Structure formats: structure tokens, C-alpha cells
PDB file of C-alpha atoms in Angstrom:
ATOM      1  CA  UNK A  48       6.272  57.475  -2.867  1.00 76.00           C
ATOM      2  CA  UNK A  49       3.780  55.805  -5.160  1.00 85.00           C
ATOM      3  CA  UNK A  50       6.125  53.622  -6.066  1.00 90.00           C
ATOM      4  CA  UNK A  51       6.347  52.762  -2.643  1.00 91.00           C
ATOM      5  CA  UNK A  52       2.690  52.325  -2.069  1.00 93.00           C
ATOM      6  CA  UNK A  53       2.217  49.765  -5.090  1.00 93.00           C
ATOM      7  CA  UNK A  54       5.809  47.853  -3.606  1.00 94.00           C
ATOM      8  CA  UNK A  55       4.609  48.183  -0.121  1.00 94.00           C
ATOM      9  CA  UNK A  56       0.750  46.916  -1.517  1.00 94.00           C
ATOM     10  CA  UNK A  57       2.278  43.970  -4.014  1.00 95.00           C
ATOM     11  CA  UNK A  58       3.775  42.155  -0.534  1.00 95.00           C
ATOM     12  CA  UNK A  59       1.098  43.118   1.085  1.00 95.00           C
ATOM     13  CA  UNK A  60      -1.040  40.883  -1.202  1.00 96.00           C
ATOM     14  CA  UNK A  61       1.619  38.796  -1.609  1.00 95.00           C
ATOM     15  CA  UNK A  62       1.657  37.510   1.908  1.00 96.00           C
ATOM     16  CA  UNK A  63      -1.545  37.330   1.653  1.00 96.00           C
ATOM     17  CA  UNK A  64      -2.185  35.095  -1.311  1.00 95.00           C
ATOM     18  CA  UNK A  65       0.995  33.215   0.447  1.00 95.00           C
ATOM     19  CA  UNK A  66      -1.193  32.654   3.454  1.00 96.00           C
ATOM     20  CA  UNK A  67      -4.291  31.654   2.009  1.00 96.00           C
ATOM     21  CA  UNK A  68      -2.659  28.732  -0.580  1.00 96.00           C
ATOM     22  CA  UNK A  69      -0.110  27.371   2.971  1.00 96.00           C
ATOM     23  CA  UNK A  70      -3.872  27.344   4.517  1.00 96.00           C
ATOM     24  CA  UNK A  71      -5.832  25.465   1.208  1.00 97.00           C
ATOM     25  CA  UNK A  72      -2.578  22.644   0.733  1.00 97.00           C
ATOM     26  CA  UNK A  73      -3.218  22.841   4.716  1.00 97.00           C
ATOM     27  CA  UNK A  74      -6.676  21.873   4.941  1.00 97.00           C
ATOM     28  CA  UNK A  75      -6.200  19.593   1.615  1.00 97.00           C
ATOM     29  CA  UNK A  76      -3.609  17.677   3.716  1.00 97.00           C
ATOM     30  CA  UNK A  77      -5.530  17.672   7.020  1.00 97.00           C
ATOM     31  CA  UNK A  78      -8.725  16.117   4.307  1.00 98.00           C
ATOM     32  CA  UNK A  79      -5.878  13.143   2.929  1.00 97.00           C
ATOM     33  CA  UNK A  80      -4.475  12.452   6.220  1.00 97.00           C
ATOM     34  CA  UNK A  81      -8.539  11.638   7.401  1.00 97.00           C
ATOM     35  CA  UNK A  82      -9.543   9.548   3.699  1.00 97.00           C
ATOM     36  CA  UNK A  83      -5.643   7.634   5.385  1.00 96.00           C
ATOM     37  CA  UNK A  84      -6.679   6.771   8.629  1.00 96.00           C
ATOM     38  CA  UNK A  85     -10.571   6.055   7.427  1.00 95.00           C
ATOM     39  CA  UNK A  86      -8.828   3.372   5.069  1.00 93.00           C
ATOM     40  CA  UNK A  87      -6.661   2.265   8.161  1.00 93.00           C
ATOM     41  CA  UNK A  88     -10.044   1.657  10.234  1.00 93.00           C
ATOM     42  CA  UNK A  89     -11.155  -0.386   7.692  1.00 92.00           C
ATOM     43  CA  UNK A  90      -8.245  -2.036   7.866  1.00 90.00           C
ATOM     44  CA  UNK A  91      -8.291  -2.895  11.595  1.00 92.00           C
ATOM     45  CA  UNK A  92     -11.534  -4.045  11.236  1.00 92.00           C
ATOM     46  CA  UNK A  93     -10.870  -6.749   8.653  1.00 92.00           C
ATOM     47  CA  UNK A  94      -8.099  -7.714  10.298  1.00 92.00           C
ATOM     48  CA  UNK A  95     -10.465  -8.638  13.053  1.00 91.00           C
ATOM     49  CA  UNK A  96     -12.495 -10.334  10.493  1.00 91.00           C
ATOM     50  CA  UNK A  97      -9.517 -12.215   9.229  1.00 92.00           C
ATOM     51  CA  UNK A  98      -8.712 -13.822  12.788  1.00 91.00           C
ATOM     52  CA  UNK A  99     -12.067 -14.574  13.404  1.00 90.00           C
ATOM     53  CA  UNK A 100     -12.372 -16.709  10.195  1.00 90.00           C
ATOM     54  CA  UNK A 101      -9.839 -19.238  11.281  1.00 89.00           C
ATOM     55  CA  UNK A 102     -12.169 -19.996  14.632  1.00 87.00           C
ATOM     56  CA  UNK A 103     -15.278 -19.920  12.707  1.00 86.00           C
ATOM     57  CA  UNK A 104     -14.402 -22.839  10.003  1.00 85.00           C
ATOM     58  CA  UNK A 105     -12.598 -24.916  12.327  1.00 84.00           C
ATOM     59  CA  UNK A 106     -15.766 -24.811  15.050  1.00 83.00           C
ATOM     60  CA  UNK A 107     -18.307 -25.573  11.749  1.00 82.00           C
ATOM     61  CA  UNK A 108     -15.851 -27.978  10.842  1.00 79.00           C
ATOM     62  CA  UNK A 109     -15.653 -30.463  13.597  1.00 77.00           C
ATOM     63  CA  UNK A 110     -19.369 -31.183  12.837  1.00 75.00           C
ATOM     64  CA  UNK A 111     -19.511 -31.074   8.495  1.00 74.00           C
ATOM     65  CA  UNK A 112     -16.684 -32.427   7.817  1.00 70.00           C
ATOM     66  CA  UNK A 113     -17.978 -33.285   4.437  1.00 69.00           C
ATOM     67  CA  UNK A 114     -18.616 -29.975   2.751  1.00 76.00           C
ATOM     68  CA  UNK A 115     -14.095 -29.495   2.326  1.00 77.00           C
ATOM     69  CA  UNK A 116     -14.985 -27.762  -0.808  1.00 82.00           C
ATOM     70  CA  UNK A 117     -17.216 -24.577   1.516  1.00 84.00           C
ATOM     71  CA  UNK A 118     -13.403 -24.491   3.886  1.00 83.00           C
ATOM     72  CA  UNK A 119     -11.674 -24.270   1.649  1.00 86.00           C
ATOM     73  CA  UNK A 120     -13.672 -21.338  -0.896  1.00 87.00           C
ATOM     74  CA  UNK A 121     -13.999 -19.625   2.473  1.00 88.00           C
ATOM     75  CA  UNK A 122      -9.583 -19.661   3.098  1.00 89.00           C
ATOM     76  CA  UNK A 123      -9.366 -18.856  -0.282  1.00 91.00           C
ATOM     77  CA  UNK A 124     -10.850 -16.240  -0.101  1.00 92.00           C
ATOM     78  CA  UNK A 125     -10.317 -15.235   2.879  1.00 91.00           C
ATOM     79  CA  UNK A 126      -6.315 -14.575   1.605  1.00 92.00           C
ATOM     80  CA  UNK A 127      -7.571 -12.771  -1.384  1.00 93.00           C
ATOM     81  CA  UNK A 128      -8.565 -10.284   0.727  1.00 92.00           C
ATOM     82  CA  UNK A 129      -6.124 -10.290   3.037  1.00 92.00           C
ATOM     83  CA  UNK A 130      -3.619  -9.525   0.102  1.00 93.00           C
ATOM     84  CA  UNK A 131      -5.761  -7.143  -1.412  1.00 91.00           C
ATOM     85  CA  UNK A 132      -4.433  -3.962  -2.413  1.00 89.00           C
ATOM     86  CA  UNK A 133      -6.166  -0.411  -2.334  1.00 86.00           C
ATOM     87  CA  UNK A 134      -9.815   0.367  -2.358  1.00 87.00           C
ATOM     88  CA  UNK A 135     -10.728  -1.514  -5.726  1.00 85.00           C
ATOM     89  CA  UNK A 136      -9.220  -4.328  -5.955  1.00 89.00           C
ATOM     90  CA  UNK A 137     -10.109  -4.498  -1.458  1.00 88.00           C
ATOM     91  CA  UNK A 138     -14.052  -4.370  -2.303  1.00 86.00           C
ATOM     92  CA  UNK A 139     -14.191  -7.032  -4.935  1.00 88.00           C
ATOM     93  CA  UNK A 140     -12.446  -9.424  -1.972  1.00 90.00           C
ATOM     94  CA  UNK A 141     -14.350  -8.081   1.024  1.00 88.00           C
ATOM     95  CA  UNK A 142     -17.242  -8.937  -1.126  1.00 87.00           C
ATOM     96  CA  UNK A 143     -16.217 -12.938  -1.979  1.00 89.00           C
ATOM     97  CA  UNK A 144     -15.216 -13.435   1.660  1.00 90.00           C
ATOM     98  CA  UNK A 145     -18.552 -12.369   2.357  1.00 88.00           C
ATOM     99  CA  UNK A 146     -20.171 -14.844  -0.021  1.00 86.00           C
ATOM    100  CA  UNK A 147     -18.019 -17.573   1.108  1.00 87.00           C
ATOM    101  CA  UNK A 148     -19.227 -16.831   4.675  1.00 87.00           C
ATOM    102  CA  UNK A 149     -23.057 -16.832   3.929  1.00 86.00           C
ATOM    103  CA  UNK A 150     -21.745 -20.690   2.146  1.00 85.00           C
ATOM    104  CA  UNK A 151     -20.315 -21.682   5.471  1.00 84.00           C
ATOM    105  CA  UNK A 152     -23.602 -20.613   7.622  1.00 84.00           C
ATOM    106  CA  UNK A 153     -25.808 -22.129   5.027  1.00 83.00           C
ATOM    107  CA  UNK A 154     -24.050 -25.421   6.044  1.00 80.00           C
ATOM    108  CA  UNK A 155     -24.057 -24.450   9.477  1.00 81.00           C
ATOM    109  CA  UNK A 156     -27.910 -24.832   9.166  1.00 81.00           C
ATOM    110  CA  UNK A 157     -28.061 -28.343   8.206  1.00 80.00           C
ATOM    111  CA  UNK A 158     -26.825 -29.002  11.895  1.00 80.00           C
ATOM    112  CA  UNK A 159     -28.876 -28.041  14.518  1.00 78.00           C
ATOM    113  CA  UNK A 160     -26.210 -28.910  17.194  1.00 78.00           C
ATOM    114  CA  UNK A 161     -23.541 -26.499  15.726  1.00 76.00           C
ATOM    115  CA  UNK A 162     -26.528 -24.434  15.895  1.00 72.00           C
ATOM    116  CA  UNK A 163     -27.066 -25.344  19.807  1.00 73.00           C
ATOM    117  CA  UNK A 164     -22.784 -25.091  20.142  1.00 79.00           C
ATOM    118  CA  UNK A 165     -22.080 -22.088  22.296  1.00 80.00           C
ATOM    119  CA  UNK A 166     -18.716 -21.777  20.701  1.00 81.00           C
ATOM    120  CA  UNK A 167     -20.295 -21.369  17.563  1.00 82.00           C
ATOM    121  CA  UNK A 168     -23.120 -18.896  18.645  1.00 84.00           C
ATOM    122  CA  UNK A 169     -19.804 -16.356  19.970  1.00 86.00           C
ATOM    123  CA  UNK A 170     -18.223 -16.615  17.413  1.00 85.00           C
ATOM    124  CA  UNK A 171     -21.181 -15.522  15.329  1.00 86.00           C
ATOM    125  CA  UNK A 172     -22.031 -13.289  16.749  1.00 88.00           C
ATOM    126  CA  UNK A 173     -18.685 -11.573  16.793  1.00 89.00           C
ATOM    127  CA  UNK A 174     -18.394 -11.448  13.294  1.00 89.00           C
ATOM    128  CA  UNK A 175     -21.760  -9.868  12.227  1.00 89.00           C
ATOM    129  CA  UNK A 176     -20.450  -7.515  15.186  1.00 91.00           C
ATOM    130  CA  UNK A 177     -17.468  -7.352  13.092  1.00 91.00           C
ATOM    131  CA  UNK A 178     -19.522  -7.167   9.857  1.00 90.00           C
ATOM    132  CA  UNK A 179     -21.015  -4.394  11.322  1.00 92.00           C
ATOM    133  CA  UNK A 180     -18.294  -2.356  12.136  1.00 94.00           C
ATOM    134  CA  UNK A 181     -16.925  -2.787   8.270  1.00 92.00           C
ATOM    135  CA  UNK A 182     -19.845  -1.790   7.034  1.00 91.00           C
ATOM    136  CA  UNK A 183     -19.460   1.797   9.265  1.00 94.00           C
ATOM    137  CA  UNK A 184     -15.508   2.035   8.544  1.00 94.00           C
ATOM    138  CA  UNK A 185     -16.684   1.878   4.610  1.00 93.00           C
ATOM    139  CA  UNK A 186     -18.847   5.021   5.440  1.00 95.00           C
ATOM    140  CA  UNK A 187     -16.743   6.517   7.222  1.00 96.00           C
ATOM    141  CA  UNK A 188     -14.246   6.373   4.789  1.00 96.00           C
ATOM    142  CA  UNK A 189     -16.348   7.078   1.798  1.00 96.00           C
ATOM    143  CA  UNK A 190     -17.430  10.526   3.340  1.00 97.00           C
ATOM    144  CA  UNK A 191     -13.921  11.109   4.191  1.00 97.00           C
ATOM    145  CA  UNK A 192     -13.268  10.577   1.142  1.00 97.00           C
ATOM    146  CA  UNK A 193     -16.494  12.932  -0.452  1.00 97.00           C
ATOM    147  CA  UNK A 194     -14.821  15.562   1.439  1.00 98.00           C
ATOM    148  CA  UNK A 195     -11.248  15.242   0.268  1.00 98.00           C
ATOM    149  CA  UNK A 196     -12.470  14.809  -3.399  1.00 97.00           C
ATOM    150  CA  UNK A 197     -14.509  17.789  -3.265  1.00 97.00           C
ATOM    151  CA  UNK A 198     -12.162  19.774  -1.521  1.00 97.00           C
ATOM    152  CA  UNK A 199      -9.606  18.552  -4.280  1.00 97.00           C
ATOM    153  CA  UNK A 200     -12.237  19.777  -6.977  1.00 97.00           C
ATOM    154  CA  UNK A 201     -13.575  22.938  -6.327  1.00 96.00           C
ATOM    155  CA  UNK A 202     -12.206  26.556  -7.204  1.00 95.00           C
ATOM    156  CA  UNK A 203      -9.976  28.401  -6.149  1.00 94.00           C
ATOM    157  CA  UNK A 204      -8.685  24.716  -3.935  1.00 96.00           C
ATOM    158  CA  UNK A 205      -8.695  22.284  -7.227  1.00 96.00           C
ATOM    159  CA  UNK A 206      -5.532  24.926  -8.077  1.00 95.00           C
ATOM    160  CA  UNK A 207      -3.444  24.281  -5.276  1.00 96.00           C
ATOM    161  CA  UNK A 208      -4.144  20.721  -5.311  1.00 97.00           C
ATOM    162  CA  UNK A 209      -2.951  20.567  -8.484  1.00 96.00           C
ATOM    163  CA  UNK A 210       0.380  21.893  -8.255  1.00 95.00           C
ATOM    164  CA  UNK A 211       0.764  20.278  -5.164  1.00 96.00           C
ATOM    165  CA  UNK A 212      -0.555  16.821  -6.898  1.00 96.00           C
ATOM    166  CA  UNK A 213      -3.155  15.761  -4.573  1.00 97.00           C
ATOM    167  CA  UNK A 214      -4.831  13.374  -6.601  1.00 96.00           C
ATOM    168  CA  UNK A 215      -8.818  12.257  -6.215  1.00 96.00           C
ATOM    169  CA  UNK A 216      -9.672   9.000  -4.367  1.00 96.00           C
ATOM    170  CA  UNK A 217     -11.474   5.580  -5.139  1.00 93.00           C
ATOM    171  CA  UNK A 218     -14.436   5.376  -3.381  1.00 92.00           C
ATOM    172  CA  UNK A 219     -15.565   2.447  -1.276  1.00 88.00           C
ATOM    173  CA  UNK A 220     -18.357   0.430  -4.027  1.00 83.00           C
ATOM    174  CA  UNK A 221     -20.742  -2.142  -3.496  1.00 71.00           C
ATOM    175  CA  UNK A 222     -20.067  -5.346  -6.540  1.00 68.00           C
ATOM    176  CA  UNK A 223     -23.337  -4.415  -8.875  1.00 66.00           C
ATOM    177  CA  UNK A 224     -24.853  -7.744  -7.992  1.00 61.00           C
ATOM    178  CA  UNK A 225     -25.438  -6.547  -4.476  1.00 59.00           C
ATOM    179  CA  UNK A 226     -27.070  -3.170  -6.266  1.00 56.00           C
ATOM    180  CA  UNK A 227     -30.722  -4.483  -6.834  1.00 53.00           C
ATOM    181  CA  UNK A 228     -33.732  -5.363  -5.449  1.00 54.00           C
ATOM    182  CA  UNK A 229     -33.628  -7.983  -2.039  1.00 45.00           C
ATOM    183  CA  UNK A 230     -35.205 -10.634  -3.321  1.00 52.00           C
ATOM    184  CA  UNK A 231     -37.255 -12.282  -0.165  1.00 41.00           C
ATOM    185  CA  UNK A 232     -38.648 -15.693  -0.856  1.00 45.00           C
ATOM    186  CA  UNK A 233     -40.801 -18.265   1.909  1.00 34.00           C
TER     187      UNK A 233
END
């Protein structure tokens, strides 16, 4: 009779342990999928940005034909950003694209008639809106990575994560040059 009780208790304990492991595994899958979804949202907003850039460049080109190097730099940065893989490479490419776009807007400032152009203003507004969406998507992605990484690295879930190959994900980070204080000059 005592052996039967011990055997039943071991079976119950095994079932409870299995349910706990399954719960942890499913939680990790849910968090990993949230990270993948957040990364996909960055892609969606970047695609929108990539679609707007050629229109912006063509609009500015019509006014500033001698600024060829600036337009080529934007086109090259856009291509690099489209082809980037993973958070680190994507962050580097997106930051280079942002810098190239700044030079387009700097060129545009030299042409008052361009600044008054309705088409340019609309494109500039769309691009600004898209930049805000990208910033939000990056923040959301990093929040999802934080939640996932915390679950994958804390006890006892880290044991399940290790058993089933749940690897830690990388954050989307700003380049070192954009982390310092902003200098405003008049």
C-alpha cells in the first residue's frame, strides 16, 4: 500500500512538473513570437520609408540638379538599409540612411521655391510621420526583446529556454555618435 501511494505521488508530481514545463515553454514561444512580430513592424515602417525616399529625392532633384553626390548617397544608403539583416546591421544601415536624408533636407533648405512646393511639403510630412512610426516600432521591439530575454534568462524558465534552444535576442541600438548630448548652435 505504501509503495502504491509513493508511486501515485510520483506520477502526480511528474504531471505537475510537465504542466509547469509546458507552461514555461509556451510562455517563451509567446514572447519569442512577440519579438518577431515587433521586428516585422519595424520592417513595415521601413518599407514605407523606402517607398517615400525615391519620391522625395526626385522632387528635390528637380530643383537641385547639381547635388548629384547627395542623391547618390541617399540611394546607396536606402539600398544598404533594404538589404540589411538582423538588428545590428539594420540599425547601422538605418542610421546611415537617416544621415543621408539629413543632407537632402540641408540641400532643400537652400532652395526657397522647393520649400514652398506643396509636393515637397507633403513628402516631408509623410517622411516625418514615418520616422516617428519607426521610432515607436523600435521602442516596441526593444520592449518585446526585454520581456523575452528576461524570461529566457531568469530561473526557472532559463532551464527550459536552454533545453529548447531559446536564444537571447539583440536590442536595436543607436550608434555611439547619437548617444551624446545634442549641441544646438545659432
